[in-house]
Amino acid sequence: MKEYSTPAEAVDAETTVTLTVNGETRQLAIPPNVVLLDALRDRLGLTGTKKGCDHGQCGACTVHVDGQAVNSCLKLAVMCEGHEVTTVEGLASDAGLHPVQQAFLEQDAYQCGFCTPGQMMSATALLEDERIGTDDAAVREAMSGNICRCGAYKNILAAIQSARGQSPSAQQESENP
Amino acid sequence: MRSFAFSSAENIEQAVSAQSDNAGEGAYIAGGTTLIDLVKLDVMRPAQVIDLNGLPLKEVEQLDDGRLRIGALVSNTDLAHHPLVTEHYPLLSQALLSGASTQLRNMATTAGNIMQRTRCPYFRDVAAACNKREPGSGCDALEGVNRMHALLGTSEHCIATHPSDMCVAMAALGATLTLEGPNGSREIAFGDFHRLPMDRPDLEHELEPDELITHITLDTPVVGGGSHYIKLRDRASYEFALASAAAVVAIEDGVIRDARLALGGVATKPWHAVEAEQALTGQPASNESFEEAAEIALAEAVSREHNAFKAPLARQAIVRALKHATQAAMNS
Ligand SMILES: Cc1cc2nc3c(=O)[nH]c(=O)nc-3n(C[C@H](O)[C@H](O)[C@H](O)COP(=O)(O)OP(=O)(O)OC[C@H]3O[C@@H](n4cnc5c(N)ncnc54)[C@H](O)[C@@H]3O)c2cc1C
Ligand code: SF4
Ligand code: FES
Ligand code: FES
């Protein structure tokens, strides 16, 4: 059994967690009750990921863990040991913005922008997920875990649909058939 | 958030002994979507959190007898899209996909979903009186804002709903849970697992503090059955049910040969409407039979100040679920 700390010890004892964040190996010394959202924002300075509700009810904190969209506010950082985390800071590459970021820009898919990082993380995950349908209704349903207080939903949907087929992996495939 | 010690179990034995060693003061964590939410609210206060994600319980497999065995840690997303589920148990897939959000379903697990706690706002607020959270303290929902609360299976001590969608499908389909404890494993029927609140709403299920759910095995699918899950709620998605119904119907010569019916959003546990099922069997697959089944399913409903609207809502959910299930059976 891997013991990070035992009940007898001070439960605030810090433990070392090694994870990959946006392709880089990072080490954190944190108590076990730190959620991934706070670890990213407060310990790693990656403040692109937003805290809305802190209870799984808004999607502002959405990041990818091993390619899957999750609510980082409900995920313990210690449970990410050995896993790959991608945040909104990891979307763009040397080649420029991610097609989803570019589409959000072009389609004016935000107003205040607070929900936008979470929206884009859900959008990039759903475009890579073959189990999710491609019609507007399926996309709206798959995106329902991201609340937009400004009501930019219409343009968010348009942005996602216009980015379809331009995801980095699709581009790679067409370059190397 | 309150602090806790943390450990990762590498096998089932370790997970069980970690719990028996600290006298049930610990809590297992799978997806964490219920546990972390409630630890943040100070409603759940585990001294130790035991991570189950290293356990080999992520498989879905068909048994020789035709039943489907689901590992406790299979995520709600993977289960909903599993080919054996979409082919033989579309009802379960539909119910799972109607629950929560993409992100939450990616995290949530099969056993965690069964073990999720009520969304009663007084249970979630440590300043309120709640017999489920603090036995004997009273129930602020009885005379409070009880619009979301239950009509069936309630008591004078608690009227909270069981919020799961997945469990409603399982109650209709029939299933068996496999539990592992310090003295080995045992099985329990899904319908016997969740308890009615009665005078001890804090005791929600038959799992002992040092037991672990390892598998959920679905009964063989109803031969020639069509199914449908309908969920009625305040917004179209990412919201708990006000009323939901899961139906399976098999038809022969226009007559119902086999019917399964379960309700969500209106009951204190995933609600298997056994009497309504019995009444449907042998009847013509008509609106009249469906209306009568709904009447029977809701005969014992007790409403409070703000939730009487749920009875007609549930009636409509039942009739529509049975109608769509019948159509699905005819088309299959
Ligand atoms: C905003 C929000 C909206 C939601 N909407 C819906 C909805 O519409 N429909 C719906 O059905 N659900 C909904 N949910 C609930 C969600 O489905 C549950 O939180 C989830 O299924 C719990 O699974 P988990 O693996 O995350 O559980 P965890 O949080 O890891 O665990 C929950 C409980 O189960 C125990 N446990 C976990 N695994 C085991 C095991 N193998 N053996 C014994 N005990 C175990 C834990 O100790 C804990 O007490 C929603 C949740 C949120 C936060
Ligand atoms: S309905 Fe149940 S959970 Fe809600 S306050 Fe009353 S006792 Fe607590
Ligand atoms: S901050 Fe995580 S869902 Fe709202
Ligand atoms: S753009 Fe303001 S919350 Fe979505």
XYZ file of C-alpha atoms and ligand atoms in Angstrom:
578
model
C 0.000 0.000 0.000
C 1.360 3.369 -0.902
C 1.026 5.528 2.187
C 1.258 9.239 1.558
C 0.579 9.958 5.193
C -0.958 7.915 7.959
C -3.767 9.074 10.224
C -1.361 9.061 13.179
C 0.860 11.666 11.520
C -0.113 15.259 11.151
C -2.610 15.030 8.322
C -1.361 18.320 6.915
C 1.947 16.627 6.152
C 3.087 17.420 2.655
C 3.594 14.729 0.118
C 5.471 14.809 -3.183
C 3.441 14.426 -6.341
C 5.030 14.074 -9.763
C 2.830 14.732 -12.767
C 3.133 16.026 -16.306
C 1.578 19.425 -16.932
C 1.406 20.624 -20.549
C 4.190 18.223 -21.477
C 6.552 19.193 -18.661
C 7.309 17.047 -15.639
C 6.382 18.965 -12.495
C 6.875 18.122 -8.851
C 4.611 19.406 -6.135
C 4.948 19.246 -2.362
C 1.360 19.431 -1.171
C -0.949 18.054 1.512
C -3.324 15.368 0.187
C -6.404 17.582 0.423
C -5.256 19.972 -2.324
C -7.390 19.708 -5.453
C -5.816 19.866 -8.895
C -7.432 23.251 -9.584
C -5.708 24.884 -6.611
C -2.429 23.085 -7.331
C -2.428 24.483 -10.886
C -3.411 28.007 -9.935
C -1.686 28.538 -6.595
C 1.349 26.266 -6.796
C 2.206 26.240 -10.497
C 0.992 29.735 -11.376
C -1.202 28.406 -14.177
C -4.133 30.738 -13.631
C -5.764 30.149 -17.021
C -7.898 27.455 -15.399
C -10.696 29.224 -13.532
C -12.501 28.582 -10.261
C -16.220 29.207 -10.638
C -18.288 27.135 -8.224
C -15.621 24.798 -6.745
C -18.307 22.019 -6.702
C -18.560 20.502 -10.176
C -21.494 22.702 -11.121
C -20.026 25.098 -13.725
C -17.136 23.641 -15.756
C -14.870 26.720 -15.469
C -12.138 24.472 -14.024
C -12.177 21.927 -16.884
C -8.761 20.481 -17.779
C -7.686 17.262 -19.480
C -6.262 14.375 -17.512
C -4.841 11.796 -19.946
C -6.839 13.465 -22.701
C -10.218 13.366 -20.925
C -12.083 16.465 -19.776
C -12.521 16.536 -15.984
C -13.518 19.070 -13.329
C -10.220 19.908 -11.642
C -12.074 21.294 -8.588
C -13.198 17.761 -7.636
C -9.939 15.976 -8.423
C -7.287 15.516 -5.762
C -3.860 16.505 -7.075
C -2.266 13.443 -5.401
C -4.465 11.281 -7.580
C -2.794 12.778 -10.668
C 0.551 11.204 -9.756
C 2.034 9.857 -12.999
C -0.771 11.293 -15.151
C -0.747 13.867 -17.930
C -2.569 17.110 -17.309
C -3.308 19.639 -20.043
C -4.581 23.118 -19.258
C -5.607 25.963 -21.514
C -1.979 27.170 -21.394
C -1.032 23.937 -23.160
C -3.345 24.333 -26.167
C -1.299 26.691 -28.314
C 1.944 25.447 -29.862
C 4.896 27.030 -31.657
C 2.744 26.842 -34.773
C 0.289 29.285 -33.164
C -3.107 29.065 -31.577
C -4.950 25.766 -31.392
C -7.696 25.625 -34.058
C -10.305 25.771 -31.291
C -8.741 28.939 -29.851
C -8.601 30.465 -33.328
C -12.249 29.555 -33.918
C -13.332 31.105 -30.582
C -11.582 34.283 -31.663
C -13.093 34.329 -35.126
C -16.614 33.424 -34.001
C -16.575 35.867 -31.067
C -17.393 32.966 -28.744
C -17.066 34.844 -25.446
C -18.050 38.007 -23.672
C -16.358 38.325 -20.256
C -14.138 35.319 -21.010
C -14.292 33.735 -17.564
C -15.823 30.471 -18.758
C -13.743 30.403 -21.952
C -10.734 28.284 -20.849
C -13.114 25.595 -19.568
C -15.249 25.815 -22.710
C -12.169 25.363 -24.892
C -10.902 22.397 -22.906
C -14.277 20.667 -23.247
C -14.410 21.590 -26.924
C -10.942 20.203 -27.719
C -11.767 16.957 -25.876
C -15.088 16.478 -27.651
C -13.622 17.057 -31.119
C -11.192 14.194 -30.439
C -13.885 11.866 -29.057
C -15.414 9.605 -31.695
C -18.180 8.515 -29.328
C -19.743 11.974 -29.401
C -22.005 12.824 -32.350
C -21.148 15.673 -34.707
C -24.569 17.356 -35.045
C -25.395 20.538 -33.135
C -27.667 18.751 -30.642
C -24.932 16.258 -29.728
C -22.351 19.009 -29.321
C -24.685 21.112 -27.175
C -25.363 18.098 -24.950
C -21.656 17.218 -24.667
C -20.895 20.865 -23.788
C -23.657 21.208 -21.173
C -21.138 20.841 -18.345
C -19.787 24.315 -19.145
C -22.031 27.113 -17.968
C -21.612 30.553 -19.558
C -22.968 33.328 -17.365
C -22.867 35.696 -20.363
C -24.879 33.322 -22.535
C -22.386 33.086 -25.398
C -23.620 29.577 -26.201
C -24.639 30.276 -29.797
C -21.193 31.467 -30.829
C -19.456 28.796 -28.759
C -21.343 26.141 -30.729
C -20.466 27.858 -34.017
C -16.801 28.014 -32.997
C -16.675 24.318 -32.143
C -18.354 23.289 -35.370
C -16.066 25.490 -37.424
C -12.970 24.029 -35.720
C -14.108 20.494 -36.532
C -11.711 18.727 -38.871
C -8.986 21.239 -38.034
C -7.929 19.712 -34.751
C -4.158 19.225 -34.558
C -4.432 15.447 -34.882
C -6.684 15.750 -37.957
C -4.160 18.130 -39.499
C -1.340 15.701 -38.829
C -3.314 12.904 -40.447
C -3.922 14.912 -43.602
C -0.261 15.890 -43.733
C 0.928 12.293 -43.328
C -1.711 10.181 -45.029
C -11.151 21.814 2.920
C -10.687 19.697 6.060
C -7.458 17.678 6.030
C -7.228 13.925 5.830
C -4.605 11.255 5.450
C -4.377 9.640 2.050
C -3.326 6.256 0.772
C -3.614 4.329 -2.479
C -4.709 0.712 -2.355
C -2.862 -1.559 -4.754
C -5.269 -4.471 -4.450
C -8.705 -5.308 -3.049
C -7.321 -6.824 0.139
C -5.418 -3.637 0.953
C -8.473 -1.504 0.313
C -10.610 -3.592 2.668
C -7.999 -3.819 5.419
C -7.324 -0.069 5.233
C -10.981 0.482 6.091
C -11.208 -2.200 8.810
C -7.944 -0.903 10.343
C -9.393 2.526 11.000
C -12.846 1.330 12.088
C -14.718 2.799 9.161
C -13.417 6.330 9.852
C -11.968 6.380 6.366
C -13.635 6.814 3.016
C -12.920 5.220 -0.316
C -12.437 7.555 -3.237
C -13.120 6.580 -6.834
C -14.062 9.510 -9.097
C -14.331 11.839 -6.106
C -17.278 13.763 -7.561
C -19.475 13.074 -4.543
C -16.809 12.720 -1.870
C -14.720 15.826 -2.572
C -17.847 17.944 -3.067
C -19.119 16.890 0.363
C -15.763 17.112 2.160
C -15.518 20.715 0.934
C -18.954 21.365 2.450
C -17.810 19.638 5.671
C -20.721 17.188 5.317
C -18.413 14.173 4.981
C -15.435 14.158 7.338
C -13.163 11.195 6.617
C -9.997 10.902 8.710
C -8.445 8.958 5.864
C -9.154 8.786 2.153
C -8.314 5.526 0.389
C -7.836 5.718 -3.371
C -9.347 2.771 -5.252
C -8.125 3.694 -8.720
C -5.255 1.204 -8.657
C -7.643 -1.747 -8.290
C -8.283 -4.069 -11.242
C -12.020 -3.315 -11.368
C -12.327 -1.533 -14.712
C -13.634 -4.367 -16.905
C -17.067 -4.984 -18.418
C -17.557 -8.647 -19.319
C -20.318 -10.967 -20.386
C -20.622 -14.032 -18.146
C -21.308 -17.538 -19.463
C -24.891 -17.321 -18.208
C -25.492 -14.208 -20.331
C -25.353 -11.649 -17.497
C -23.103 -8.593 -17.701
C -20.488 -8.035 -14.996
C -19.347 -4.464 -14.483
C -16.265 -3.552 -12.443
C -16.869 -1.022 -9.661
C -14.385 1.432 -11.218
C -15.737 1.504 -14.768
C -16.426 5.161 -15.484
C -19.950 6.324 -16.257
C -18.709 7.433 -19.721
C -17.058 4.111 -20.551
C -20.068 2.150 -19.329
C -22.534 4.255 -21.330
C -20.574 3.718 -24.547
C -19.526 0.098 -24.008
C -20.666 -1.995 -26.999
C -22.188 -4.714 -24.780
C -24.202 -2.047 -22.964
C -25.397 -0.126 -26.022
C -26.384 -3.415 -27.667
C -28.017 -5.322 -24.804
C -28.853 -2.617 -22.244
C -29.577 0.613 -24.162
C -31.704 1.703 -21.183
C -28.612 1.845 -18.972
C -26.683 3.789 -21.582
C -29.530 6.289 -21.955
C -29.869 6.777 -18.193
C -26.119 7.264 -17.730
C -25.881 9.822 -20.526
C -28.790 11.788 -19.072
C -26.850 12.264 -15.823
C -24.483 15.069 -14.813
C -22.077 16.373 -17.506
C -19.381 15.001 -19.811
C -16.647 15.936 -17.325
C -18.435 14.420 -14.329
C -19.287 11.212 -16.200
C -15.621 10.873 -17.187
C -14.711 10.932 -13.492
C -17.703 9.157 -11.918
C -17.600 5.383 -11.425
C -20.274 2.691 -11.301
C -19.935 1.996 -7.564
C -19.544 5.695 -6.753
C -22.772 6.436 -8.592
C -24.624 3.819 -6.524
C -23.136 5.328 -3.345
C -23.766 9.002 -4.210
C -25.519 11.035 -1.530
C -28.735 13.012 -1.740
C -28.791 16.555 -3.137
C -31.192 17.736 -0.389
C -29.984 21.326 0.259
C -30.403 20.934 4.032
C -28.221 17.822 4.003
C -25.580 19.880 2.179
C -25.780 22.780 4.661
C -24.145 22.030 8.022
C -26.134 24.876 9.635
C -29.460 23.118 8.924
C -31.171 20.353 10.900
C -30.847 17.054 9.064
C -31.421 13.544 10.423
C -29.397 12.015 7.628
C -26.295 14.083 8.377
C -26.786 14.252 12.127
C -29.164 11.584 13.460
C -31.821 13.003 15.776
C -31.296 16.658 14.813
C -34.589 16.959 12.913
C -35.432 17.559 9.285
C -35.623 21.104 7.948
C -37.009 19.883 4.635
C -40.354 18.730 6.080
C -41.589 22.321 6.506
C -38.967 23.935 4.292
C -38.315 24.300 0.587
C -39.155 20.736 -0.412
C -39.827 21.191 -4.108
C -37.096 18.687 -5.086
C -38.049 16.116 -2.454
C -39.571 12.653 -2.616
C -43.159 11.372 -2.758
C -42.462 7.671 -2.349
C -40.676 5.814 0.454
C -40.541 8.860 2.717
C -40.817 8.934 6.504
C -41.426 11.608 9.130
C -37.645 11.650 9.541
C -36.481 12.190 5.962
C -37.968 12.928 2.541
C -34.761 13.199 0.513
C -34.557 11.686 -2.975
C -31.893 9.316 -4.203
C -30.539 11.404 -7.082
C -29.052 8.778 -9.407
C -30.211 8.160 -12.981
C -28.030 5.094 -13.520
C -29.575 3.387 -10.485
C -33.092 3.817 -11.891
C -32.093 1.847 -14.980
C -30.450 -0.807 -12.775
C -33.577 -1.091 -10.615
C -35.623 -1.787 -13.749
C -33.095 -4.170 -15.328
C -32.330 -6.115 -12.147
C -28.774 -6.519 -10.871
C -26.634 -8.062 -8.150
C -23.864 -6.332 -6.219
C -20.725 -8.165 -5.146
C -19.289 -6.875 -1.877
C -15.862 -7.701 -0.495
C -15.227 -7.589 3.243
C -12.643 -8.832 5.753
C -14.379 -12.237 5.779
C -14.621 -12.659 2.039
C -17.214 -11.704 -0.514
C -21.013 -11.780 -0.550
C -23.771 -10.860 -2.962
C -26.856 -8.729 -2.541
C -29.709 -7.973 -4.916
C -29.630 -4.395 -6.213
C -33.190 -3.834 -4.962
C -32.173 -4.764 -1.403
C -29.042 -2.592 -1.309
C -30.475 0.877 -0.698
C -32.551 1.319 2.468
C -35.709 3.295 3.078
C -35.072 6.197 5.490
C -37.609 5.083 8.146
C -36.315 6.295 11.530
C -32.633 6.057 10.537
C -32.085 8.068 7.357
C -28.346 8.113 8.079
C -28.238 4.379 7.259
C -28.558 4.521 3.484
C -27.510 1.065 2.321
C -26.513 -2.441 3.365
C -22.759 -1.962 2.853
C -20.768 -2.425 6.062
C -18.153 0.274 6.805
C -15.342 -2.166 6.028
C -16.866 -3.508 2.837
C -16.069 -2.602 -0.753
C -18.297 -2.923 -3.816
C -16.292 -4.853 -6.394
C -18.821 -5.631 -9.137
C -22.336 -4.975 -10.329
C -23.823 -7.792 -12.421
C -26.863 -7.034 -14.574
C -29.544 -9.709 -15.041
C -29.862 -11.174 -18.532
C -31.630 -8.747 -20.875
C -35.404 -9.151 -21.389
C -35.838 -11.196 -24.586
C -37.400 -9.057 -27.318
C -37.676 -6.138 -24.940
C -37.767 -2.489 -25.984
C -36.744 0.139 -23.459
C -36.774 3.840 -22.728
C -35.502 6.235 -20.046
C -37.147 9.594 -19.680
C -35.896 12.335 -17.375
C -37.889 15.496 -16.626
C -35.984 18.396 -15.073
C -35.695 22.154 -14.707
C -33.273 22.517 -17.634
C -32.532 20.321 -20.624
C -29.177 18.996 -19.406
C -26.730 19.001 -16.430
C -29.552 18.894 -13.895
C -30.980 16.309 -11.529
C -34.374 14.723 -12.255
C -37.636 16.103 -10.911
C -39.122 12.836 -12.108
C -37.715 10.057 -14.251
C -38.919 6.680 -15.454
C -37.114 3.636 -16.842
C -39.235 1.113 -18.729
C -38.641 -2.201 -20.483
C -41.520 -3.847 -22.356
C -41.755 -7.078 -24.336
C -44.866 -7.525 -26.505
C -46.459 -10.633 -27.994
C -49.525 -10.279 -30.248
C -50.219 -6.808 -28.905
C -50.147 -8.059 -25.312
C -47.461 -7.196 -22.758
C -45.519 -10.369 -21.988
C -42.948 -8.779 -19.659
C -42.680 -5.274 -18.180
C -40.078 -3.546 -16.029
C -40.584 -0.147 -14.489
C -38.535 2.010 -12.111
C -38.724 5.648 -11.037
C -36.219 8.334 -10.139
C -36.418 11.853 -8.742
C -39.544 11.050 -6.751
C -38.383 8.410 -4.272
C -35.998 7.976 -1.370
C -34.255 5.087 -3.139
C -34.082 3.917 -6.759
C -37.751 2.925 -7.018
C -38.712 -0.426 -8.499
C -42.454 -0.254 -9.277
C -43.142 -3.967 -8.829
C -46.926 -3.741 -8.525
C -47.217 -1.648 -11.655
C -45.104 -4.222 -13.513
C -47.417 -7.010 -12.381
C -50.476 -5.041 -13.435
C -49.021 -4.457 -16.906
C -48.221 -8.097 -17.607
C -50.914 -9.714 -19.764
C -52.554 -6.379 -20.596
C -52.806 -4.859 -24.069
C -49.956 -2.424 -24.825
C -52.302 0.562 -24.794
C -52.382 4.029 -23.318
C -55.066 2.846 -20.936
C -52.826 0.122 -19.503
C -49.963 2.610 -19.160
C -52.157 5.167 -17.368
C -53.361 2.497 -14.998
C -49.790 1.339 -14.307
C -48.824 4.933 -13.499
C -51.791 5.200 -11.148
C -50.667 2.048 -9.323
C -47.009 3.124 -9.189
C -47.963 6.403 -7.523
C -50.790 5.125 -5.320
C -48.759 5.568 -2.123
C -47.342 8.994 -3.027
C -47.287 11.501 -0.156
C -46.606 15.090 -1.142
C -45.514 18.122 0.904
C -46.097 21.818 0.478
C -43.953 22.372 -2.627
C -43.666 19.023 -4.393
C -47.246 17.984 -5.240
C -46.541 18.877 -8.893
C -44.223 15.892 -9.049
C -47.100 13.361 -9.017
C -48.570 14.363 -12.409
C -45.021 14.827 -13.709
C -44.076 11.291 -12.686
C -47.335 9.959 -14.146
C -46.480 11.512 -17.502
C -42.921 10.203 -17.325
C -44.201 6.662 -16.728
C -46.745 6.755 -19.551
C -44.264 8.208 -22.002
C -41.479 5.789 -21.038
C -43.849 2.818 -21.490
C -45.095 4.171 -24.814
C -41.569 4.680 -26.194
C -40.428 1.296 -24.839
C -43.374 -0.346 -26.622
C -42.454 1.387 -29.863
C -38.861 0.242 -29.450
C -40.051 -3.339 -28.848
C -42.210 -3.264 -31.998
C -39.292 -1.959 -34.067
C -36.812 -4.519 -32.797
C -22.877 19.085 -10.336
C -23.229 17.620 -10.310
C -24.288 17.169 -11.073
C -24.635 15.820 -11.056
N -25.714 15.402 -11.790
C -26.084 14.092 -11.748
C -27.220 13.616 -12.468
O -27.890 14.372 -13.175
N -27.532 12.301 -12.373
C -26.812 11.433 -11.608
O -27.142 10.264 -11.567
N -25.756 11.858 -10.900
C -25.380 13.156 -10.952
N -24.303 13.580 -10.225
C -23.691 12.660 -9.275
C -22.574 11.818 -9.848
O -23.128 10.874 -10.738
C -21.900 11.123 -8.674
O -21.218 12.102 -7.927
C -20.916 10.053 -9.142
O -21.582 9.033 -9.818
C -20.175 9.476 -7.951
O -19.176 8.596 -8.407
P -17.649 8.798 -7.984
O -16.886 7.660 -8.548
O -17.179 10.159 -8.358
O -17.793 8.661 -6.429
P -16.838 9.126 -5.223
O -17.080 10.544 -4.931
O -15.449 8.688 -5.452
O -17.459 8.237 -4.083
C -18.797 8.415 -3.656
C -19.054 7.548 -2.435
O -18.974 6.175 -2.784
C -17.999 5.514 -2.009
N -17.395 4.521 -2.907
C -16.828 4.764 -4.120
N -16.450 3.593 -4.687
C -16.793 2.618 -3.821
C -16.668 1.183 -3.842
N -16.116 0.530 -4.881
N -17.143 0.483 -2.787
C -17.711 1.128 -1.740
N -17.837 2.463 -1.664
C -17.392 3.200 -2.695
C -17.063 6.593 -1.527
O -16.450 6.245 -0.323
C -18.022 7.764 -1.348
O -18.668 7.684 -0.122
C -23.903 14.915 -10.256
C -22.816 15.370 -9.510
C -22.466 16.700 -9.526
C -21.304 17.169 -8.710
S -34.982 15.398 3.860
Fe -33.481 13.972 4.735
S -31.573 14.755 3.936
Fe -33.037 16.459 3.745
S -32.934 17.627 5.695
Fe -34.500 16.076 5.961
S -33.369 14.402 6.933
Fe -31.835 15.677 5.961
S -15.078 25.299 -10.487
Fe -15.073 23.203 -11.004
S -17.019 22.936 -11.916
Fe -17.141 24.976 -11.181
S -18.147 34.563 -21.564
Fe -18.703 35.319 -19.626
S -19.189 33.481 -18.581
Fe -18.997 32.798 -20.600
